[in-house]
Short mmCIF file of N, CA, C and O in Angstrom, two decimals:
data_model
loop_
_atom_site.label_atom_id
_atom_site.label_comp_id
_atom_site.label_asym_id
_atom_site.label_seq_id
_atom_site.Cartn_x
_atom_site.Cartn_y
_atom_site.Cartn_z
N MET A 1041 12.37 -50.02 -50.18
CA MET A 1041 11.02 -49.51 -49.83
C MET A 1041 10.06 -50.37 -50.45
O MET A 1041 9.82 -50.81 -51.48
N SER A 1042 9.09 -51.23 -49.28
CA SER A 1042 7.84 -51.99 -49.79
C SER A 1042 6.93 -51.15 -50.66
O SER A 1042 6.86 -50.22 -50.83
N ASN A 1043 6.16 -51.93 -51.42
CA ASN A 1043 4.80 -51.65 -52.14
C ASN A 1043 4.10 -50.78 -51.34
O ASN A 1043 3.47 -50.00 -51.40
N ALA A 1044 3.78 -51.33 -49.98
CA ALA A 1044 2.78 -50.76 -48.91
C ALA A 1044 3.37 -49.39 -48.59
O ALA A 1044 2.56 -48.35 -48.52
N GLN A 1045 4.64 -49.19 -48.22
CA GLN A 1045 5.30 -47.89 -47.78
C GLN A 1045 5.29 -47.00 -49.21
O GLN A 1045 4.79 -45.82 -48.80
N ALA A 1046 5.46 -47.20 -50.14
CA ALA A 1046 5.31 -46.45 -51.41
C ALA A 1046 3.82 -46.01 -51.54
O ALA A 1046 3.53 -44.93 -51.84
N ALA A 1047 2.76 -46.84 -51.19
CA ALA A 1047 1.18 -46.54 -51.49
C ALA A 1047 1.02 -45.46 -50.51
O ALA A 1047 0.39 -44.43 -50.58
N VAL A 1048 1.60 -45.86 -49.17
CA VAL A 1048 1.25 -44.73 -48.11
C VAL A 1048 1.87 -43.54 -48.14
O VAL A 1048 1.24 -42.32 -48.25
N LEU A 1049 3.25 -43.39 -48.92
CA LEU A 1049 3.73 -42.32 -49.12
C LEU A 1049 3.15 -41.38 -50.32
O LEU A 1049 2.97 -40.00 -50.43
N GLU A 1050 2.39 -42.22 -51.29
CA GLU A 1050 1.71 -41.37 -52.41
C GLU A 1050 0.51 -41.04 -51.86
O GLU A 1050 -0.09 -39.87 -52.07
N SER A 1051 -0.44 -41.58 -50.77
CA SER A 1051 -1.55 -41.11 -50.23
C SER A 1051 -1.03 -39.78 -49.21
O SER A 1051 -1.73 -38.62 -49.50
N ASN A 1052 0.18 -39.83 -48.62
CA ASN A 1052 0.60 -38.62 -47.80
C ASN A 1052 0.72 -37.46 -48.90
O ASN A 1052 0.53 -36.31 -48.70
N GLN A 1053 1.52 -37.89 -50.09
CA GLN A 1053 2.04 -36.64 -51.03
C GLN A 1053 0.34 -36.04 -51.50
O GLN A 1053 0.40 -34.95 -51.52
N ALA A 1054 -0.58 -37.01 -51.64
CA ALA A 1054 -1.92 -36.48 -52.18
C ALA A 1054 -2.48 -35.50 -51.26
O ALA A 1054 -3.07 -34.60 -51.43
N PHE A 1055 -2.41 -35.84 -49.69
CA PHE A 1055 -2.96 -34.98 -48.75
C PHE A 1055 -2.17 -33.67 -49.17
O PHE A 1055 -2.81 -32.66 -48.79
N TYR A 1056 -0.78 -33.57 -48.97
CA TYR A 1056 -0.14 -32.35 -49.11
C TYR A 1056 -0.45 -31.53 -50.37
O TYR A 1056 -0.48 -30.42 -50.38
N ARG A 1057 -0.65 -32.18 -51.23
CA ARG A 1057 -0.95 -31.40 -52.59
C ARG A 1057 -2.23 -30.96 -52.57
O ARG A 1057 -2.42 -29.68 -52.91
N ALA A 1058 -3.39 -31.53 -51.94
CA ALA A 1058 -4.64 -31.00 -51.71
C ALA A 1058 -4.45 -29.91 -50.70
O ALA A 1058 -5.12 -28.66 -50.77
N PHE A 1059 -3.60 -29.90 -49.66
CA PHE A 1059 -3.34 -28.80 -48.74
C PHE A 1059 -2.58 -27.57 -49.43
O PHE A 1059 -3.12 -26.53 -49.26
N GLU A 1060 -1.79 -27.86 -50.22
CA GLU A 1060 -0.90 -26.82 -51.00
C GLU A 1060 -2.00 -26.09 -51.95
O GLU A 1060 -1.84 -24.79 -52.03
N LYS A 1061 -2.89 -26.79 -52.58
CA LYS A 1061 -3.66 -26.18 -53.64
C LYS A 1061 -4.92 -25.59 -53.04
O LYS A 1061 -5.93 -25.41 -53.76
N LYS A 1062 -5.02 -25.96 -51.65
CA LYS A 1062 -6.33 -25.46 -51.01
C LYS A 1062 -7.52 -26.20 -51.81
O LYS A 1062 -8.61 -25.49 -51.87
N ASP A 1063 -7.47 -27.56 -51.90
CA ASP A 1063 -8.55 -28.26 -52.76
C ASP A 1063 -9.17 -29.35 -51.84
O ASP A 1063 -8.65 -30.29 -51.33
N ILE A 1064 -10.24 -28.76 -51.14
CA ILE A 1064 -11.13 -29.42 -50.08
C ILE A 1064 -11.61 -30.80 -50.78
O ILE A 1064 -11.64 -31.82 -49.97
N GLU A 1065 -11.79 -30.97 -52.09
CA GLU A 1065 -12.44 -31.93 -52.53
C GLU A 1065 -11.40 -33.14 -52.48
O GLU A 1065 -11.77 -34.56 -52.22
N VAL A 1066 -10.12 -32.91 -52.91
CA VAL A 1066 -9.06 -33.81 -53.29
C VAL A 1066 -8.88 -34.26 -51.64
O VAL A 1066 -8.63 -35.42 -51.29
N MET A 1067 -8.78 -33.34 -50.71
CA MET A 1067 -8.63 -33.70 -49.17
C MET A 1067 -9.60 -34.64 -48.74
O MET A 1067 -9.50 -35.34 -48.19
N GLU A 1068 -10.91 -34.36 -49.17
CA GLU A 1068 -11.86 -35.16 -48.70
C GLU A 1068 -11.80 -36.62 -49.23
O GLU A 1068 -12.14 -37.55 -48.58
N ALA A 1069 -11.20 -36.80 -50.54
CA ALA A 1069 -10.90 -38.24 -50.93
C ALA A 1069 -9.77 -38.85 -50.24
O ALA A 1069 -9.65 -40.06 -50.37
N VAL A 1070 -8.92 -38.19 -49.65
CA VAL A 1070 -7.80 -38.69 -49.19
C VAL A 1070 -7.84 -39.08 -47.69
O VAL A 1070 -7.55 -39.93 -46.98
N CYS A 1071 -8.81 -38.25 -46.99
CA CYS A 1071 -8.90 -38.30 -45.54
C CYS A 1071 -10.26 -39.40 -45.03
O CYS A 1071 -11.16 -39.28 -45.93
N SER A 1072 -10.13 -39.82 -43.91
CA SER A 1072 -11.06 -40.85 -43.43
C SER A 1072 -12.32 -39.87 -43.08
O SER A 1072 -12.17 -38.96 -42.52
N LYS A 1073 -13.48 -40.50 -43.21
CA LYS A 1073 -14.73 -39.71 -42.74
C LYS A 1073 -15.23 -40.17 -41.30
O LYS A 1073 -16.28 -39.75 -40.97
N GLY A 1074 -14.35 -41.13 -40.70
CA GLY A 1074 -14.85 -41.84 -39.63
C GLY A 1074 -14.86 -40.70 -38.40
O GLY A 1074 -14.13 -39.58 -38.28
N ILE A 1075 -15.67 -41.04 -37.57
CA ILE A 1075 -15.83 -40.05 -36.50
C ILE A 1075 -14.70 -40.19 -35.43
O ILE A 1075 -14.60 -39.31 -34.59
N GLY A 1076 -13.74 -41.17 -35.59
CA GLY A 1076 -12.60 -41.25 -34.73
C GLY A 1076 -11.36 -40.43 -35.26
O GLY A 1076 -10.35 -40.45 -34.72
N SER A 1077 -11.69 -39.96 -36.34
CA SER A 1077 -10.41 -39.27 -37.04
C SER A 1077 -10.14 -38.02 -36.22
O SER A 1077 -11.03 -37.43 -35.63
N LEU A 1078 -8.92 -37.68 -36.30
CA LEU A 1078 -8.47 -36.63 -35.51
C LEU A 1078 -7.39 -35.82 -36.24
O LEU A 1078 -6.68 -36.17 -37.35
N CYS A 1079 -7.53 -34.46 -35.90
CA CYS A 1079 -6.62 -33.42 -36.55
C CYS A 1079 -5.91 -32.44 -35.67
O CYS A 1079 -7.05 -32.01 -34.82
N ILE A 1080 -4.71 -32.22 -35.33
CA ILE A 1080 -4.33 -31.24 -34.51
C ILE A 1080 -3.34 -30.32 -35.33
O ILE A 1080 -2.24 -30.83 -35.60
N HIS A 1081 -3.80 -29.18 -35.71
CA HIS A 1081 -3.16 -28.33 -36.28
C HIS A 1081 -2.14 -27.34 -35.22
O HIS A 1081 -2.50 -27.48 -34.16
N PRO A 1082 -0.90 -27.06 -35.75
CA PRO A 1082 0.14 -26.66 -34.97
C PRO A 1082 -0.51 -25.31 -33.72
O PRO A 1082 -1.41 -24.51 -34.47
N GLY A 1083 -0.25 -25.81 -32.71
CA GLY A 1083 -0.68 -24.63 -31.71
C GLY A 1083 -2.33 -24.63 -31.46
O GLY A 1083 -2.86 -23.67 -30.75
N ARG A 1084 -3.11 -25.67 -31.76
CA ARG A 1084 -4.44 -25.55 -31.72
C ARG A 1084 -4.90 -26.89 -31.18
O ARG A 1084 -4.27 -27.84 -30.84
N LYS A 1085 -6.13 -26.87 -30.69
CA LYS A 1085 -6.79 -28.19 -29.95
C LYS A 1085 -7.08 -29.16 -30.84
O LYS A 1085 -7.23 -28.96 -32.18
N ALA A 1086 -7.20 -30.34 -30.42
CA ALA A 1086 -7.56 -31.70 -31.23
C ALA A 1086 -8.95 -31.54 -31.76
O ALA A 1086 -9.90 -30.90 -30.98
N LEU A 1087 -9.28 -31.79 -33.06
CA LEU A 1087 -10.42 -31.82 -33.62
C LEU A 1087 -10.83 -33.14 -33.91
O LEU A 1087 -9.81 -33.98 -34.51
N LYS A 1088 -12.11 -33.63 -33.55
CA LYS A 1088 -12.43 -34.99 -33.86
C LYS A 1088 -13.64 -35.16 -34.62
O LYS A 1088 -14.50 -34.46 -34.46
N GLY A 1089 -13.51 -36.16 -35.77
CA GLY A 1089 -14.67 -36.36 -36.59
C GLY A 1089 -14.34 -35.45 -38.06
O GLY A 1089 -13.94 -34.25 -37.90
N TRP A 1090 -14.84 -35.94 -39.00
CA TRP A 1090 -14.49 -35.40 -40.23
C TRP A 1090 -15.41 -34.06 -40.48
O TRP A 1090 -14.64 -32.97 -40.97
N GLU A 1091 -16.31 -33.75 -39.85
CA GLU A 1091 -17.19 -32.37 -39.99
C GLU A 1091 -16.08 -31.39 -39.40
O GLU A 1091 -16.24 -30.16 -40.18
N ASP A 1092 -15.75 -31.47 -38.36
CA ASP A 1092 -15.13 -30.47 -37.63
C ASP A 1092 -13.69 -30.46 -38.32
O ASP A 1092 -13.08 -29.14 -38.71
N ILE A 1093 -12.92 -31.27 -38.41
CA ILE A 1093 -11.95 -31.27 -39.44
C ILE A 1093 -11.90 -30.61 -40.58
O ILE A 1093 -11.21 -29.67 -41.23
N ARG A 1094 -13.12 -30.95 -41.51
CA ARG A 1094 -13.19 -30.50 -42.80
C ARG A 1094 -13.53 -28.96 -42.80
O ARG A 1094 -12.81 -28.04 -43.43
N GLN A 1095 -14.20 -28.64 -41.50
CA GLN A 1095 -14.43 -27.00 -41.31
C GLN A 1095 -13.06 -26.27 -40.97
O GLN A 1095 -12.85 -25.11 -41.61
N SER A 1096 -12.21 -26.94 -40.42
CA SER A 1096 -10.99 -26.24 -40.09
C SER A 1096 -10.22 -26.15 -41.29
O SER A 1096 -9.61 -24.88 -41.53
N TRP A 1097 -10.14 -26.73 -42.12
CA TRP A 1097 -9.33 -26.79 -43.44
C TRP A 1097 -9.83 -25.71 -44.50
O TRP A 1097 -9.37 -24.96 -44.89
N VAL A 1098 -11.26 -25.82 -44.41
CA VAL A 1098 -11.96 -24.62 -45.19
C VAL A 1098 -11.43 -23.37 -44.67
O VAL A 1098 -11.25 -22.38 -45.45
N GLN A 1099 -11.77 -23.08 -43.20
CA GLN A 1099 -11.41 -21.89 -42.68
C GLN A 1099 -9.86 -21.52 -43.11
O GLN A 1099 -9.39 -20.41 -43.40
N ILE A 1100 -8.81 -22.37 -43.09
CA ILE A 1100 -7.47 -22.22 -43.15
C ILE A 1100 -7.15 -21.89 -44.89
O ILE A 1100 -6.83 -21.00 -45.17
N PHE A 1101 -7.95 -22.57 -45.51
CA PHE A 1101 -7.94 -22.28 -47.11
C PHE A 1101 -8.48 -20.87 -47.34
O PHE A 1101 -7.87 -20.07 -48.11
N LYS A 1102 -9.62 -20.51 -46.58
CA LYS A 1102 -10.32 -19.29 -47.08
C LYS A 1102 -9.37 -18.00 -46.67
O LYS A 1102 -9.34 -16.98 -47.18
N ALA A 1103 -8.55 -18.16 -45.49
CA ALA A 1103 -7.61 -17.33 -44.86
C ALA A 1103 -6.28 -17.31 -45.61
O ALA A 1103 -5.43 -16.40 -45.32
N THR A 1104 -5.94 -18.10 -46.46
CA THR A 1104 -4.68 -18.15 -47.17
C THR A 1104 -4.83 -17.85 -48.59
O THR A 1104 -5.61 -18.34 -49.25
N ARG A 1105 -3.97 -16.99 -49.02
CA ARG A 1105 -3.99 -16.64 -50.43
C ARG A 1105 -3.00 -17.62 -51.35
O ARG A 1105 -3.10 -17.97 -52.52
N TYR A 1106 -1.89 -17.86 -50.58
CA TYR A 1106 -0.97 -18.85 -51.15
C TYR A 1106 -0.22 -19.70 -50.18
O TYR A 1106 -0.03 -19.39 -49.42
N LEU A 1107 0.25 -20.99 -50.92
CA LEU A 1107 0.87 -21.97 -49.94
C LEU A 1107 2.00 -22.43 -50.78
O LEU A 1107 1.72 -22.80 -52.03
N GLU A 1108 3.00 -22.82 -49.72
CA GLU A 1108 4.13 -23.79 -50.70
C GLU A 1108 4.52 -24.54 -49.47
O GLU A 1108 4.88 -23.90 -48.23
N ILE A 1109 4.41 -25.97 -49.60
CA ILE A 1109 4.97 -26.99 -48.59
C ILE A 1109 5.98 -27.77 -49.16
O ILE A 1109 5.84 -28.38 -50.20
N ASP A 1110 7.11 -27.90 -48.44
CA ASP A 1110 8.19 -28.43 -48.81
C ASP A 1110 8.35 -29.72 -47.56
O ASP A 1110 8.27 -29.18 -46.31
N LEU A 1111 8.69 -30.92 -48.09
CA LEU A 1111 8.46 -32.10 -46.93
C LEU A 1111 9.99 -32.60 -47.02
O LEU A 1111 10.43 -32.75 -47.82
N ASP A 1112 10.19 -32.94 -45.62
CA ASP A 1112 11.23 -33.88 -45.37
C ASP A 1112 10.97 -35.20 -44.44
O ASP A 1112 10.40 -34.90 -43.28
N VAL A 1113 10.81 -36.21 -45.21
CA VAL A 1113 10.18 -37.36 -44.75
C VAL A 1113 11.12 -37.77 -43.67
O VAL A 1113 12.36 -37.97 -44.04
N VAL A 1114 10.96 -38.16 -42.49
CA VAL A 1114 11.77 -38.72 -41.25
C VAL A 1114 11.67 -40.30 -41.54
O VAL A 1114 12.56 -41.21 -41.33
N SER A 1115 10.54 -40.84 -41.41
CA SER A 1115 10.00 -42.17 -41.38
C SER A 1115 8.81 -42.36 -41.80
O SER A 1115 7.86 -41.78 -42.01
N VAL A 1116 8.71 -43.65 -42.42
CA VAL A 1116 7.43 -44.28 -42.92
C VAL A 1116 7.38 -45.53 -42.49
O VAL A 1116 8.30 -46.42 -42.77
N GLU A 1117 6.35 -46.03 -41.82
CA GLU A 1117 6.18 -47.55 -41.15
C GLU A 1117 4.91 -47.92 -41.49
O GLU A 1117 3.97 -47.47 -41.39
N VAL A 1118 4.81 -49.27 -41.72
CA VAL A 1118 3.69 -49.83 -42.17
C VAL A 1118 3.31 -51.14 -41.23
O VAL A 1118 4.42 -51.99 -41.07
N SER A 1119 2.33 -51.49 -40.57
CA SER A 1119 2.00 -52.58 -39.82
C SER A 1119 0.67 -53.00 -40.10
O SER A 1119 -0.48 -52.39 -39.66
N GLY A 1120 0.50 -53.88 -40.74
CA GLY A 1120 -0.88 -54.60 -41.21
C GLY A 1120 -1.51 -53.36 -41.99
O GLY A 1120 -1.16 -52.67 -43.22
N ASP A 1121 -2.70 -53.22 -41.58
CA ASP A 1121 -3.61 -52.04 -42.32
C ASP A 1121 -3.56 -50.46 -41.50
O ASP A 1121 -4.26 -49.49 -41.85
N PHE A 1122 -2.23 -50.48 -40.85
CA PHE A 1122 -2.15 -49.05 -40.34
C PHE A 1122 -0.70 -48.75 -40.65
O PHE A 1122 0.11 -49.68 -40.69
N ALA A 1123 -0.66 -47.34 -40.86
CA ALA A 1123 0.68 -46.76 -41.14
C ALA A 1123 1.03 -45.43 -40.78
O ALA A 1123 0.06 -44.83 -40.25
N TYR A 1124 2.25 -45.01 -40.31
CA TYR A 1124 2.32 -43.68 -40.10
C TYR A 1124 3.73 -42.90 -40.88
O TYR A 1124 4.71 -43.95 -41.36
N VAL A 1125 3.52 -41.64 -41.12
CA VAL A 1125 4.72 -40.93 -41.69
C VAL A 1125 4.85 -40.10 -40.72
O VAL A 1125 4.08 -38.97 -40.40
N VAL A 1126 6.36 -39.95 -40.56
CA VAL A 1126 6.62 -38.83 -39.62
C VAL A 1126 7.36 -37.77 -40.49
O VAL A 1126 8.19 -38.43 -41.17
N LEU A 1127 7.18 -36.47 -40.49
CA LEU A 1127 8.00 -35.67 -41.41
C LEU A 1127 8.18 -34.28 -40.92
O LEU A 1127 7.33 -33.83 -39.91
N VAL A 1128 8.98 -33.18 -41.63
CA VAL A 1128 9.02 -31.99 -41.28
C VAL A 1128 8.14 -31.30 -42.35
O VAL A 1128 8.49 -31.43 -43.56
N GLU A 1129 7.52 -30.29 -41.94
CA GLU A 1129 6.66 -29.55 -42.99
C GLU A 1129 7.49 -28.25 -42.82
O GLU A 1129 7.42 -27.57 -41.67
N ASN A 1130 7.98 -27.86 -44.06
CA ASN A 1130 8.33 -26.36 -44.19
C ASN A 1130 7.36 -25.67 -44.87
O ASN A 1130 7.05 -26.02 -46.14
N VAL A 1131 6.67 -24.76 -44.43
CA VAL A 1131 5.42 -24.28 -44.87
C VAL A 1131 5.71 -22.59 -45.21
O VAL A 1131 6.04 -21.76 -44.15
N MET A 1132 5.47 -22.11 -46.18
CA MET A 1132 5.47 -20.71 -46.65
C MET A 1132 3.96 -20.35 -47.08
O MET A 1132 3.34 -20.93 -47.92
N GLN A 1133 3.35 -19.47 -46.20
CA GLN A 1133 2.05 -19.01 -46.51
C GLN A 1133 1.90 -17.79 -46.68
O GLN A 1133 2.47 -16.90 -46.03
N VAL A 1134 1.04 -17.17 -47.62
CA VAL A 1134 0.80 -15.88 -47.64
C VAL A 1134 -0.75 -15.70 -47.21
O VAL A 1134 -1.59 -16.43 -47.77
N ALA A 1135 -1.00 -15.07 -46.19
CA ALA A 1135 -2.22 -14.69 -45.73
C ALA A 1135 -2.59 -13.08 -45.64
O ALA A 1135 -1.98 -12.63 -44.81
N GLY A 1136 -3.62 -12.63 -46.31
CA GLY A 1136 -3.75 -11.06 -46.51
C GLY A 1136 -2.38 -10.73 -46.96
O GLY A 1136 -1.94 -11.09 -48.07
N SER A 1137 -1.85 -9.62 -46.37
CA SER A 1137 -0.84 -9.08 -46.82
C SER A 1137 0.59 -9.62 -46.25
O SER A 1137 1.79 -9.14 -46.44
N ARG A 1138 0.40 -10.57 -45.55
CA ARG A 1138 1.49 -11.11 -44.53
C ARG A 1138 2.12 -12.35 -45.38
O ARG A 1138 1.36 -13.52 -45.86
N ARG A 1139 3.41 -12.59 -45.20
CA ARG A 1139 4.06 -13.73 -45.71
C ARG A 1139 4.56 -14.43 -44.43
O ARG A 1139 5.41 -13.84 -43.97
N LEU A 1140 4.16 -15.71 -44.20
CA LEU A 1140 4.56 -16.40 -43.05
C LEU A 1140 5.37 -17.57 -43.40
O LEU A 1140 5.11 -18.30 -44.35
N GLU A 1141 6.52 -17.91 -42.63
CA GLU A 1141 7.17 -19.15 -43.08
C GLU A 1141 7.05 -19.96 -41.36
O GLU A 1141 7.46 -19.36 -40.55
N ALA A 1142 7.08 -21.29 -41.46
CA ALA A 1142 6.90 -21.98 -40.44
C ALA A 1142 7.36 -23.36 -40.80
O ALA A 1142 7.46 -24.04 -41.69
N LYS A 1143 7.91 -24.17 -39.81
CA LYS A 1143 8.46 -25.38 -39.71
C LYS A 1143 7.75 -26.09 -38.47
O LYS A 1143 7.63 -25.78 -37.47
N SER A 1144 7.10 -27.33 -39.09
CA SER A 1144 6.46 -28.28 -38.06
C SER A 1144 6.88 -29.62 -38.08
O SER A 1144 7.44 -29.92 -39.26
N ILE A 1145 7.04 -30.35 -37.16
CA ILE A 1145 7.07 -31.84 -37.02
C ILE A 1145 5.72 -32.28 -37.22
O ILE A 1145 4.70 -31.98 -36.47
N ALA A 1146 5.40 -33.50 -38.03
CA ALA A 1146 4.10 -33.94 -38.20
C ALA A 1146 4.02 -35.48 -38.05
O ALA A 1146 4.97 -36.09 -38.82
N THR A 1147 2.95 -35.84 -37.55
CA THR A 1147 2.89 -37.40 -37.75
C THR A 1147 1.42 -37.63 -38.42
O THR A 1147 0.39 -36.82 -37.89
N ASN A 1148 1.55 -38.29 -39.43
CA ASN A 1148 0.32 -38.75 -40.30
C ASN A 1148 -0.05 -40.22 -40.10
O ASN A 1148 0.83 -41.03 -40.62
N VAL A 1149 -1.02 -40.66 -39.57
CA VAL A 1149 -1.67 -42.00 -39.44
C VAL A 1149 -2.50 -42.42 -40.48
O VAL A 1149 -3.75 -41.65 -40.71
N PHE A 1150 -2.35 -43.56 -41.07
CA PHE A 1150 -3.08 -43.85 -42.17
C PHE A 1150 -3.77 -45.22 -41.92
O PHE A 1150 -2.88 -45.98 -41.29
N GLU A 1151 -4.92 -45.53 -42.36
CA GLU A 1151 -5.54 -46.79 -42.18
C GLU A 1151 -5.93 -47.06 -43.83
O GLU A 1151 -6.53 -46.71 -44.34
N ARG A 1152 -5.61 -48.68 -44.02
CA ARG A 1152 -6.07 -49.20 -45.35
C ARG A 1152 -7.27 -49.76 -45.23
O ARG A 1152 -7.72 -50.78 -44.33
N MET A 1153 -8.30 -49.09 -46.07
CA MET A 1153 -9.66 -49.52 -46.02
C MET A 1153 -10.06 -49.88 -47.50
O MET A 1153 -9.93 -49.09 -48.47
N GLY A 1154 -10.78 -51.07 -47.88
CA GLY A 1154 -10.84 -51.22 -49.18
C GLY A 1154 -9.72 -51.21 -50.07
O GLY A 1154 -9.89 -50.71 -51.44
N GLY A 1155 -8.53 -51.31 -49.78
CA GLY A 1155 -7.33 -51.22 -50.48
C GLY A 1155 -6.83 -49.89 -50.75
O GLY A 1155 -5.65 -49.72 -51.41
N GLN A 1156 -7.40 -48.93 -50.23
CA GLN A 1156 -6.99 -47.45 -50.16
C GLN A 1156 -6.46 -47.26 -48.83
O GLN A 1156 -7.02 -47.42 -47.96
N TRP A 1157 -5.43 -46.24 -48.79
CA TRP A 1157 -4.66 -45.58 -47.71
C TRP A 1157 -5.49 -44.52 -47.36
O TRP A 1157 -5.49 -43.51 -47.98
N TYR A 1158 -6.19 -44.21 -46.13
CA TYR A 1158 -6.90 -42.90 -45.87
C TYR A 1158 -6.32 -42.53 -44.73
O TYR A 1158 -5.85 -42.91 -43.78
N LEU A 1159 -5.95 -40.78 -44.45
CA LEU A 1159 -5.51 -40.33 -43.44
C LEU A 1159 -6.41 -40.45 -42.43
O LEU A 1159 -7.71 -40.02 -42.54
N VAL A 1160 -6.31 -40.91 -41.20
CA VAL A 1160 -6.86 -40.80 -39.94
C VAL A 1160 -6.91 -40.04 -39.02
O VAL A 1160 -7.61 -39.88 -38.08
N HIS A 1161 -5.35 -39.56 -38.83
CA HIS A 1161 -4.83 -38.68 -37.80
C HIS A 1161 -3.84 -37.66 -38.56
O HIS A 1161 -2.95 -38.23 -39.19
N HIS A 1162 -3.92 -36.52 -38.17
CA HIS A 1162 -2.68 -35.62 -38.60
C HIS A 1162 -2.69 -34.70 -37.59
O HIS A 1162 -3.47 -34.35 -36.92
N HIS A 1163 -1.13 -34.70 -37.05
CA HIS A 1163 -0.75 -33.85 -35.81
C HIS A 1163 0.50 -33.23 -36.35
O HIS A 1163 1.50 -33.78 -36.36
N GLY A 1164 0.45 -31.75 -36.14
CA GLY A 1164 1.64 -30.85 -36.64
C GLY A 1164 1.86 -30.13 -35.30
O GLY A 1164 1.02 -29.64 -34.77
N SER A 1165 3.19 -30.21 -35.05
CA SER A 1165 3.62 -29.23 -33.83
C SER A 1165 4.71 -28.55 -34.45
O SER A 1165 5.51 -28.84 -35.16
N PRO A 1166 4.66 -27.06 -33.90
CA PRO A 1166 5.50 -26.24 -34.27
C PRO A 1166 7.14 -26.62 -34.04
O PRO A 1166 7.06 -27.32 -32.81
N ILE A 1167 8.09 -26.44 -34.72
CA ILE A 1167 9.41 -26.69 -34.18
C ILE A 1167 10.18 -25.20 -33.86
O ILE A 1167 10.04 -24.46 -34.75
N ALA A 1168 10.62 -25.12 -32.62
CA ALA A 1168 11.04 -23.96 -32.06
C ALA A 1168 12.52 -23.84 -32.51
O ALA A 1168 12.95 -24.64 -32.78
N GLU A 1169 12.56 -22.40 -33.46
CA GLU A 1169 13.90 -22.27 -33.94
C GLU A 1169 15.19 -21.95 -32.72
O GLU A 1169 14.78 -21.21 -31.89
#
């Protein structure tokens, strides 16, 4: 594994730690604030721009009491200042009194800016069992 791939996986892991801990400040540090940033939560429409993306995470965090996320990385590829990670998200979530388990395939696209890898696109799609 190259140094660039390891750095991308580190940023990817920071994103999922922020997701699991429901920490919007850490998520803000990992995600690009660009107007072209995109996020597609499983089963939802595309959100464009950091303000809408941030609001969606705030809503998810407020509605969720507890989260556990296990990841199975399928691929990590780097080309210049862009990289992507394809992975399977195994999510266990407690929302209200309900315990939900879901599996999604996700693609996370990162852009290197100022030596740091930022998430510019997150797309999760449910995996049918």
